[in-house]
Amino acid sequence: MRQTIDALVDARLKGNGPGAAIGVLQAGRLLHCQGYGLASLEWNVPIRPDTVFRIASLTKQFTAMAILILQTQGTLHIEDTLATVLPDCPSTWQHIKVRHLLTHTSGLANVAELPAFQAQTARHLALEDVINLFKPLPLLFEPGTNFFYGNSGYHLLGLIIERITQTPYEEFIRDTILQPLGMRHSYFQCLTPIIRNRASDYITQDNKIVPAPFTSAISMHSSGAMESTLEDLLIWEQALHNHTLIDASTQRLMFTPVRLADGRCVEYGFGWSFSTYRGKTLACHGGWTNGFRSLVVRFIEDELTLLILTNHREFSTERIALEIAAQYITFPPITHQALSQEIATFQKIVGHYDMPGSPIEVIQQEQRILLKKGSKEVPLLPISENMFIAESDHDVAYHFTEERNGAFHSLIITYPLHFTIATRKQPAYATAFPAE
C-alpha cells in the first residue's frame, strides 16, 4: 500500500519542490505516516513526519476542545450568553451564545475579510486588538438564524478561555491538551519564537515556485495560530478516537451538525464540517494560510482517517485525500440521473447570489443552466427541481433551498470535503450571509 500512496503523491509533486506529510489511521491504528518533497527548497531539507507546519484553521478543533473541557469542569456552558461570560461585550453581542461562536452562527462579521485586518497581516496583533477590529460592526444576522464561516467567533472563544481561566489562551491549550497528550512538537509562536524543524511555505506565481509572503501566525490566535507535525496530529486523532480528554457524550457535541432557529440543519459542528461522498459519511476540516494547507478527513463508517499537511498552496489536499481513501475504501459509482432539461423549473433558481469575494450568477442559456463565477462558467445538470450537479464533475452538487414567492433564496454548493453557502442578492433576500 505504501508504494501505491507514494506513487499517487509523487504524481502531484513537482520534482525537487515543496511537498506534504501524509498519515492514515484506521480504527485508531496507524497505517501510514510519511513525508514527501522538501520542507525548505533553499536548504534542500526533506519533509519528515516530525516537520512542523502551520495548521491554520485546524486550530479551531483545539479551541473547541478547550471550551468543552471547561464545560466538563463546570466553569462555563455552551448555552451561556456573552452577557454572562464577557459582561463587558457590546450590547449587540449579549444574546450570542458560546454555541453560536463554535458553530459560526453568531452573525459576527469575519475579521479575516476586513481591509483593516488584511492591511496588517505581517504584524503581530494582540488578541484584543484583533477583536477591536470587528467589535464596532453590526451583526450580519440574528444569532442562531444563519451560518457564516469566519474567524471572529473563534477569536472570542479564545478571549472567553482567557477570562475564565486567567491564563493566556496558548498556555491553556499547551497545559490542558498538548502536554497531557504528549504532543511535544506542537507550538504557538508567541510561546516558542524559534521553532525547530519548521517548514518554509511556498506558492506558485507565474508558473514558478516562490516563497510565500510573510503573514503573522500570532495574530490568528485561537482561530488559526497553532503549528504542529503529522506525528502530533496523529496523536490528536487517536485521542479523539479514544475519548481521552472528555467523555464520549460531551465529545459528540463536536460532531453534531448545528440546527438553526427555523429548523434548518447546517453540516457544521464544533471545528468539524460534515458531508457525504459516494454514499460515505465524512467529518472533515481544512486549514489554509499563505503557502500552508492542512486537512483532516474521517470516513465514519469505515473508521478511516486521513491527515495531510503541505507547504505548497497549490497542492490539492482534497484531491489527494480522495485518491488515497480510494485505496482503502470501495466507493460506489455515481448514480445521479439527470432530468430532461424541460422538466427543471429554471426560473426559480435564476438570479444573482452573494458569497464573500465571489458573487455568483445563475443564468438560463437556451435549454441549459450555467453558473457563472467571475470568468468561469459551470454547466449544471438537473437531477431534481432544486438539485443540480456540475456537468464536468458529478461529485459537486448545487442544492437550491428556501423557496419563497416562487424562487429559491439559498444555494448550498457541496464539494466532497467542504461546502459553501450563497444567498440571493438583495432586495429579494436580505438576512442570510454565506460561508467562505
Coordinates of C-alpha atoms in Angstrom, one line a residue:
M1 CA 0.0 0.0 0.0
R2 CA 2.8 2.4 0.8
Q3 CA 4.2 2.1 -2.8
T4 CA 0.7 3.0 -4.1
I5 CA 0.4 6.0 -1.9
D6 CA 3.9 7.1 -2.7
A7 CA 3.1 6.9 -6.5
L8 CA -0.1 9.0 -6.0
V9 CA 1.7 11.7 -4.1
D10 CA 4.8 11.8 -6.3
A11 CA 2.5 12.2 -9.3
R12 CA 1.3 15.5 -7.8
L13 CA 4.7 16.8 -6.7
K14 CA 7.0 18.9 -8.9
G15 CA 10.5 17.4 -8.8
N16 CA 12.6 19.0 -6.0
G17 CA 9.8 21.2 -4.8
P18 CA 7.7 21.6 -1.7
G19 CA 5.6 18.7 -0.6
A20 CA 3.5 17.1 2.1
A21 CA 3.3 14.9 5.2
I22 CA 0.5 12.3 5.0
G23 CA -0.9 10.0 7.6
V24 CA -3.6 7.3 7.6
L25 CA -5.3 5.8 10.6
Q26 CA -8.0 3.1 10.7
A27 CA -9.9 2.2 13.8
G28 CA -7.2 4.1 15.7
R29 CA -4.4 2.0 14.2
L30 CA -1.6 3.8 12.3
L31 CA -1.4 2.6 8.7
H32 CA 0.8 5.2 7.0
C33 CA 3.0 8.1 8.2
Q34 CA 5.3 9.6 5.6
G35 CA 6.9 12.8 4.4
Y36 CA 7.3 13.8 0.7
G37 CA 9.1 16.6 -1.0
L38 CA 11.1 19.4 0.6
A39 CA 10.5 21.4 3.8
S40 CA 13.0 24.0 2.6
L41 CA 13.9 24.5 -1.0
E42 CA 16.7 26.8 0.0
W43 CA 18.4 24.3 2.2
N44 CA 17.2 21.1 0.5
V45 CA 15.7 19.8 3.7
P46 CA 13.2 16.9 3.2
I47 CA 9.8 16.8 4.8
R48 CA 9.5 14.2 7.6
P49 CA 6.6 13.1 9.9
D50 CA 8.1 15.5 12.5
T51 CA 8.3 18.5 10.2
V52 CA 6.4 21.5 11.7
F53 CA 3.6 23.1 9.6
R54 CA 1.2 26.0 10.3
I55 CA -2.1 24.2 10.6
A56 CA -4.3 27.3 10.3
S57 CA -8.0 26.6 10.9
L58 CA -7.4 23.1 12.4
T59 CA -6.6 25.2 15.5
K60 CA -10.3 25.6 15.8
Q61 CA -10.6 22.0 16.9
F62 CA -8.3 22.6 19.8
T63 CA -10.2 25.7 20.8
A64 CA -13.5 23.8 20.7
M65 CA -12.0 21.1 22.8
A66 CA -10.8 23.6 25.4
I67 CA -14.3 25.0 25.6
L68 CA -15.7 21.5 26.2
I69 CA -13.1 20.8 28.8
L70 CA -14.2 24.0 30.7
Q71 CA -17.8 22.8 30.4
T72 CA -16.8 19.4 31.8
Q73 CA -15.2 21.3 34.7
G74 CA -18.3 23.3 35.3
T75 CA -16.8 26.7 34.7
L76 CA -19.0 27.5 31.6
H77 CA -21.7 26.0 29.4
I78 CA -22.1 26.3 25.7
E79 CA -25.6 27.7 26.2
D80 CA -24.1 30.6 28.2
T81 CA -24.5 34.0 26.5
L82 CA -21.8 36.6 26.1
A83 CA -23.6 38.7 28.6
T84 CA -22.6 36.0 31.1
V85 CA -19.1 35.1 30.1
L86 CA -18.0 38.5 28.6
P87 CA -20.1 41.0 30.6
D88 CA -18.3 44.0 29.1
C89 CA -19.2 43.0 25.5
P90 CA -21.2 45.3 23.2
S91 CA -24.9 45.3 23.8
T92 CA -25.5 43.8 20.3
W93 CA -23.4 40.7 21.3
Q94 CA -25.2 40.0 24.6
H95 CA -27.5 37.4 23.2
I96 CA -24.8 35.5 21.3
K97 CA -24.2 32.1 22.9
V98 CA -21.0 30.2 23.2
R99 CA -22.6 27.6 21.0
H100 CA -23.1 30.2 18.3
L101 CA -19.4 31.1 18.3
L102 CA -18.4 27.4 18.0
T103 CA -20.8 26.8 15.0
H104 CA -20.3 30.1 13.1
T105 CA -23.9 31.1 13.7
S106 CA -23.3 34.2 15.8
G107 CA -23.8 36.8 13.0
L108 CA -20.3 38.3 13.5
A109 CA -18.5 39.7 10.5
N110 CA -15.4 37.7 9.6
V111 CA -12.4 39.7 10.7
A112 CA -10.1 38.0 8.2
E113 CA -12.0 39.7 5.4
L114 CA -11.8 43.2 6.8
P115 CA -9.4 45.5 5.0
A116 CA -8.2 46.8 8.4
F117 CA -7.0 43.3 9.3
Q118 CA -5.7 42.4 5.8
A119 CA -3.5 45.6 5.8
Q120 CA -1.8 44.3 9.0
T121 CA -1.2 40.6 8.2
A122 CA 2.6 40.9 8.8
R123 CA 2.1 42.5 12.2
H124 CA 1.8 40.5 15.5
L125 CA -1.6 41.7 16.7
A126 CA -2.7 41.1 20.3
L127 CA -6.0 39.1 20.7
E128 CA -8.0 42.1 21.9
D129 CA -6.6 44.3 19.1
V130 CA -8.0 41.8 16.6
I131 CA -11.3 41.7 18.4
N132 CA -11.5 45.5 18.4
L133 CA -11.4 45.5 14.6
F134 CA -14.8 43.8 14.3
K135 CA -16.3 44.9 17.6
P136 CA -17.9 48.1 16.2
L137 CA -19.6 46.3 13.3
P138 CA -23.3 45.4 13.3
L139 CA -24.3 41.7 13.3
L140 CA -24.9 40.2 9.9
F141 CA -28.0 38.4 11.2
E142 CA -29.7 37.5 14.4
P143 CA -27.6 34.9 16.4
G144 CA -28.7 31.3 15.6
T145 CA -30.6 32.2 12.4
N146 CA -27.9 31.6 9.8
F147 CA -24.4 30.3 9.1
F148 CA -21.4 32.3 8.1
Y149 CA -18.0 30.8 8.4
G150 CA -15.3 33.0 9.7
N151 CA -12.6 33.6 12.4
S152 CA -14.2 36.2 14.6
G153 CA -16.2 33.7 16.7
Y154 CA -13.1 31.7 17.5
H155 CA -11.2 34.8 18.5
L156 CA -13.9 35.5 21.0
L157 CA -13.7 31.9 22.2
G158 CA -10.0 32.5 22.9
L159 CA -10.9 35.6 24.9
I160 CA -13.5 33.7 26.9
I161 CA -10.9 31.0 27.7
E162 CA -8.5 33.6 28.9
R163 CA -11.1 35.4 31.1
I164 CA -12.4 32.2 32.7
T165 CA -9.0 30.6 33.3
Q166 CA -7.0 33.7 33.9
T167 CA -4.4 32.1 31.7
P168 CA -3.3 33.1 28.2
Y169 CA -5.1 31.0 25.6
E170 CA -1.9 29.5 24.2
E171 CA -0.7 28.4 27.6
F172 CA -4.1 26.8 28.4
I173 CA -4.0 24.8 25.2
R174 CA -0.5 23.7 25.9
D175 CA -1.1 22.8 29.5
T176 CA -4.5 21.2 29.1
I177 CA -4.3 19.4 25.7
L178 CA -0.8 19.3 24.2
Q179 CA 1.3 18.3 27.1
P180 CA -1.2 15.7 28.6
L181 CA -1.4 14.0 25.1
G182 CA 2.3 14.1 24.6
M183 CA 2.1 16.4 21.6
R184 CA 5.7 17.6 22.1
H185 CA 6.2 19.3 18.7
S186 CA 3.0 21.4 18.6
Y187 CA 3.6 25.1 19.2
F188 CA 2.3 28.7 19.3
Q189 CA 5.0 31.1 18.1
C190 CA 4.2 33.6 20.9
L191 CA 5.4 31.0 23.3
T192 CA 8.1 29.4 21.2
P193 CA 9.6 32.1 18.9
I194 CA 12.2 29.8 17.3
I195 CA 10.6 26.5 16.2
R196 CA 12.9 23.7 15.2
N197 CA 12.2 21.6 12.0
R198 CA 9.7 24.2 10.8
A199 CA 8.8 24.1 7.1
S200 CA 9.0 27.1 4.8
D201 CA 5.9 27.8 2.7
Y202 CA 5.7 28.4 -1.0
I203 CA 3.3 29.5 -3.7
T204 CA 3.2 29.2 -7.5
Q205 CA 3.5 32.5 -9.2
D206 CA 3.9 32.9 -13.0
N207 CA 4.5 29.2 -13.2
K208 CA 7.4 29.4 -10.8
I209 CA 7.5 28.3 -7.2
V210 CA 8.4 31.2 -4.9
P211 CA 8.4 31.8 -1.2
A212 CA 5.0 32.8 0.2
P213 CA 4.7 36.4 1.6
F214 CA 5.1 36.5 5.3
T215 CA 2.0 36.7 7.5
S216 CA 1.9 36.6 11.3
A217 CA 0.8 33.3 12.8
I218 CA 0.5 35.1 16.2
S219 CA -2.3 37.3 15.0
M220 CA -4.5 34.3 14.2
H221 CA -4.6 33.3 17.9
S222 CA -7.4 30.9 18.8
S223 CA -8.8 30.8 15.2
G224 CA -5.6 29.6 13.5
A225 CA -2.3 30.2 15.2
M226 CA -1.2 26.6 16.0
E227 CA 1.7 24.8 14.4
S228 CA 2.1 21.1 14.5
T229 CA 3.5 18.0 12.9
L230 CA 1.9 15.0 11.3
E231 CA 3.1 12.8 14.2
D232 CA 1.5 15.1 16.8
L233 CA -1.8 15.4 14.8
L234 CA -2.0 11.6 14.6
I235 CA -1.8 11.6 18.4
W236 CA -4.6 14.1 18.5
E237 CA -6.8 12.0 16.2
Q238 CA -6.1 8.9 18.3
A239 CA -7.1 10.9 21.4
L240 CA -10.4 11.8 19.8
H241 CA -10.9 8.2 18.8
N242 CA -10.4 7.1 22.4
H243 CA -12.2 10.0 24.1
T244 CA -9.0 10.6 26.1
L245 CA -9.7 14.3 27.1
I246 CA -13.5 14.3 27.6
D247 CA -16.3 11.7 27.8
A248 CA -17.9 10.4 24.7
S249 CA -21.2 12.2 25.1
T250 CA -19.6 15.6 25.5
Q251 CA -17.2 15.0 22.6
R252 CA -20.2 14.0 20.5
L253 CA -21.2 17.7 20.5
M254 CA -18.2 18.4 18.3
F255 CA -19.5 16.1 15.7
T256 CA -23.2 17.2 15.8
P257 CA -24.5 19.4 12.9
V258 CA -25.9 22.7 14.1
R259 CA -29.7 23.3 13.8
L260 CA -30.8 26.9 13.1
A261 CA -33.7 28.7 14.7
D262 CA -36.0 27.8 11.8
G263 CA -35.1 24.1 11.9
R264 CA -32.7 24.1 9.1
C265 CA -29.6 21.9 9.6
V266 CA -26.2 23.1 8.6
E267 CA -23.4 20.5 8.3
Y268 CA -21.0 22.0 10.8
G269 CA -20.3 21.2 14.4
F270 CA -17.5 22.5 16.6
G271 CA -14.5 22.7 14.4
W272 CA -15.7 20.0 12.1
S273 CA -17.8 20.0 8.9
F274 CA -19.8 17.1 7.5
S275 CA -20.6 15.8 4.1
T276 CA -21.4 12.7 2.1
Y277 CA -19.1 11.4 -0.7
R278 CA -20.4 8.5 -2.8
G279 CA -22.6 7.2 0.0
K280 CA -20.0 7.6 2.7
T281 CA -20.4 9.9 5.7
L282 CA -17.5 12.3 6.3
A283 CA -16.3 14.5 9.1
C284 CA -13.6 16.9 7.9
H285 CA -11.9 20.3 8.2
G286 CA -9.2 22.1 6.4
G287 CA -6.9 25.0 7.1
W288 CA -5.1 27.4 4.8
T289 CA -2.7 30.3 5.3
N290 CA -0.3 31.6 2.8
G291 CA 1.6 28.6 1.4
F292 CA 0.4 26.2 4.1
R293 CA -2.6 23.9 3.8
S294 CA -3.9 21.3 6.2
L295 CA -6.7 18.7 6.0
V296 CA -8.2 16.0 8.2
V297 CA -10.9 13.7 6.9
R298 CA -12.8 11.0 8.7
F299 CA -14.7 8.4 6.8
I300 CA -17.1 7.5 9.6
E301 CA -18.5 4.1 8.5
D302 CA -15.0 2.8 7.6
E303 CA -13.3 4.3 10.7
L304 CA -10.6 5.7 8.3
T305 CA -8.9 9.0 9.0
L306 CA -6.5 10.9 6.6
L307 CA -4.2 13.7 7.6
I308 CA -2.5 15.9 5.1
L309 CA -0.1 18.8 5.7
T310 CA 1.6 20.7 2.9
N311 CA 3.8 23.7 2.5
H312 CA 2.7 24.5 -1.1
R313 CA -0.5 26.5 -1.6
E314 CA -1.3 24.8 -4.9
F315 CA -1.1 21.3 -3.6
S316 CA -4.6 19.9 -3.7
T317 CA -5.1 18.3 -0.3
E318 CA -8.7 17.3 -1.1
R319 CA -7.9 15.5 -4.3
I320 CA -5.0 13.5 -2.9
A321 CA -7.1 12.7 0.2
L322 CA -9.9 11.1 -2.0
E323 CA -7.3 9.3 -4.2
I324 CA -5.7 7.8 -1.1
A325 CA -9.1 6.9 0.5
A326 CA -10.0 5.0 -2.6
Q327 CA -7.1 2.6 -1.9
Y328 CA -8.8 1.6 1.4
I329 CA -12.5 2.0 0.6
T330 CA -14.5 0.7 -2.4
F331 CA -16.6 3.7 -3.4
P332 CA -19.8 3.0 -5.3
P333 CA -20.1 4.6 -8.7
I334 CA -22.0 7.9 -9.1
T335 CA -25.7 7.1 -9.8
H336 CA -27.1 10.6 -10.5
Q337 CA -29.6 10.5 -13.3
A338 CA -30.0 13.9 -15.0
L339 CA -33.6 15.0 -15.7
S340 CA -34.8 16.2 -19.0
Q341 CA -33.8 19.9 -19.3
E342 CA -37.5 20.7 -19.9
I343 CA -38.6 19.2 -16.5
A344 CA -36.5 21.5 -14.3
T345 CA -38.2 24.7 -13.2
F346 CA -35.3 27.0 -14.1
Q347 CA -36.8 30.4 -13.3
K348 CA -36.9 29.5 -9.6
I349 CA -33.1 29.4 -9.4
V350 CA -32.0 32.0 -11.9
G351 CA -30.5 35.1 -10.4
H352 CA -27.6 36.7 -8.5
Y353 CA -26.2 35.2 -5.3
D354 CA -23.7 36.6 -2.8
M355 CA -20.7 34.9 -1.4
P356 CA -17.8 36.8 0.2
G357 CA -15.5 37.9 -2.6
S358 CA -17.2 35.5 -5.0
P359 CA -20.5 36.7 -6.4
I360 CA -22.3 34.1 -8.4
E361 CA -24.9 34.4 -11.2
V362 CA -27.1 31.5 -12.3
I363 CA -28.4 32.0 -15.8
Q364 CA -30.5 30.2 -18.3
Q365 CA -29.0 29.9 -21.7
E366 CA -31.5 28.3 -24.1
Q367 CA -32.2 24.9 -22.5
R368 CA -29.1 25.0 -20.2
I369 CA -28.3 26.3 -16.8
L370 CA -25.0 27.9 -16.3
L371 CA -23.4 29.0 -13.0
K372 CA -21.1 32.0 -13.6
K373 CA -18.3 32.8 -11.1
G374 CA -16.0 35.5 -12.4
S375 CA -14.9 34.5 -15.8
K376 CA -15.7 30.8 -15.2
E377 CA -18.9 29.2 -16.4
V378 CA -20.0 25.8 -14.9
P379 CA -22.8 24.0 -16.9
L380 CA -25.2 22.4 -14.4
L381 CA -27.3 19.2 -14.9
P382 CA -30.6 19.0 -13.1
I383 CA -31.3 15.8 -11.0
S384 CA -34.4 17.3 -9.3
E385 CA -36.3 20.6 -9.3
N386 CA -33.8 22.1 -6.9
M387 CA -30.7 19.8 -7.1
F388 CA -28.0 20.1 -9.8
I389 CA -24.6 18.6 -10.4
A390 CA -21.7 20.0 -12.3
E391 CA -21.6 18.7 -15.8
S392 CA -17.8 18.2 -15.6
D393 CA -17.7 16.8 -12.0
H394 CA -20.7 14.9 -10.7
D395 CA -19.2 14.9 -7.2
V396 CA -20.0 18.6 -6.9
A397 CA -23.7 19.3 -6.0
Y398 CA -25.7 22.5 -6.2
H399 CA -28.7 22.5 -3.8
F400 CA -31.2 25.4 -4.1
T401 CA -33.2 25.8 -0.9
E402 CA -35.6 28.2 1.0
E403 CA -38.3 28.5 -1.7
R404 CA -40.4 31.7 -1.1
N405 CA -42.6 33.6 -3.5
G406 CA -41.7 31.4 -6.5
A407 CA -37.9 31.5 -6.1
F408 CA -35.2 29.7 -4.2
H409 CA -33.2 32.1 -2.0
S410 CA -30.2 30.0 -0.9
L411 CA -27.6 27.9 -2.7
I412 CA -25.5 25.3 -1.0
I413 CA -22.6 24.1 -3.0
T414 CA -21.3 20.8 -1.7
Y415 CA -17.9 19.6 -2.7
P416 CA -16.7 16.2 -1.5
L417 CA -14.9 17.6 1.6
H418 CA -16.4 21.1 2.2
F419 CA -19.4 23.2 1.4
T420 CA -20.2 26.8 0.7
I421 CA -23.5 28.8 1.1
A422 CA -24.5 31.6 -1.2
T423 CA -27.7 33.7 -0.8
R424 CA -29.8 35.5 -3.3
K425 CA -28.9 39.2 -3.5
Q426 CA -31.0 42.0 -2.0
P427 CA -33.7 43.1 -2.2
A428 CA -35.1 39.6 -2.7
Y429 CA -33.4 38.3 0.4
A430 CA -31.6 40.4 3.0
T431 CA -30.8 38.4 6.0
A432 CA -28.6 35.4 5.1
F433 CA -24.8 35.5 4.7
P434 CA -22.7 32.7 3.2
A435 CA -19.7 30.7 4.2
E436 CA -16.2 31.0 2.9

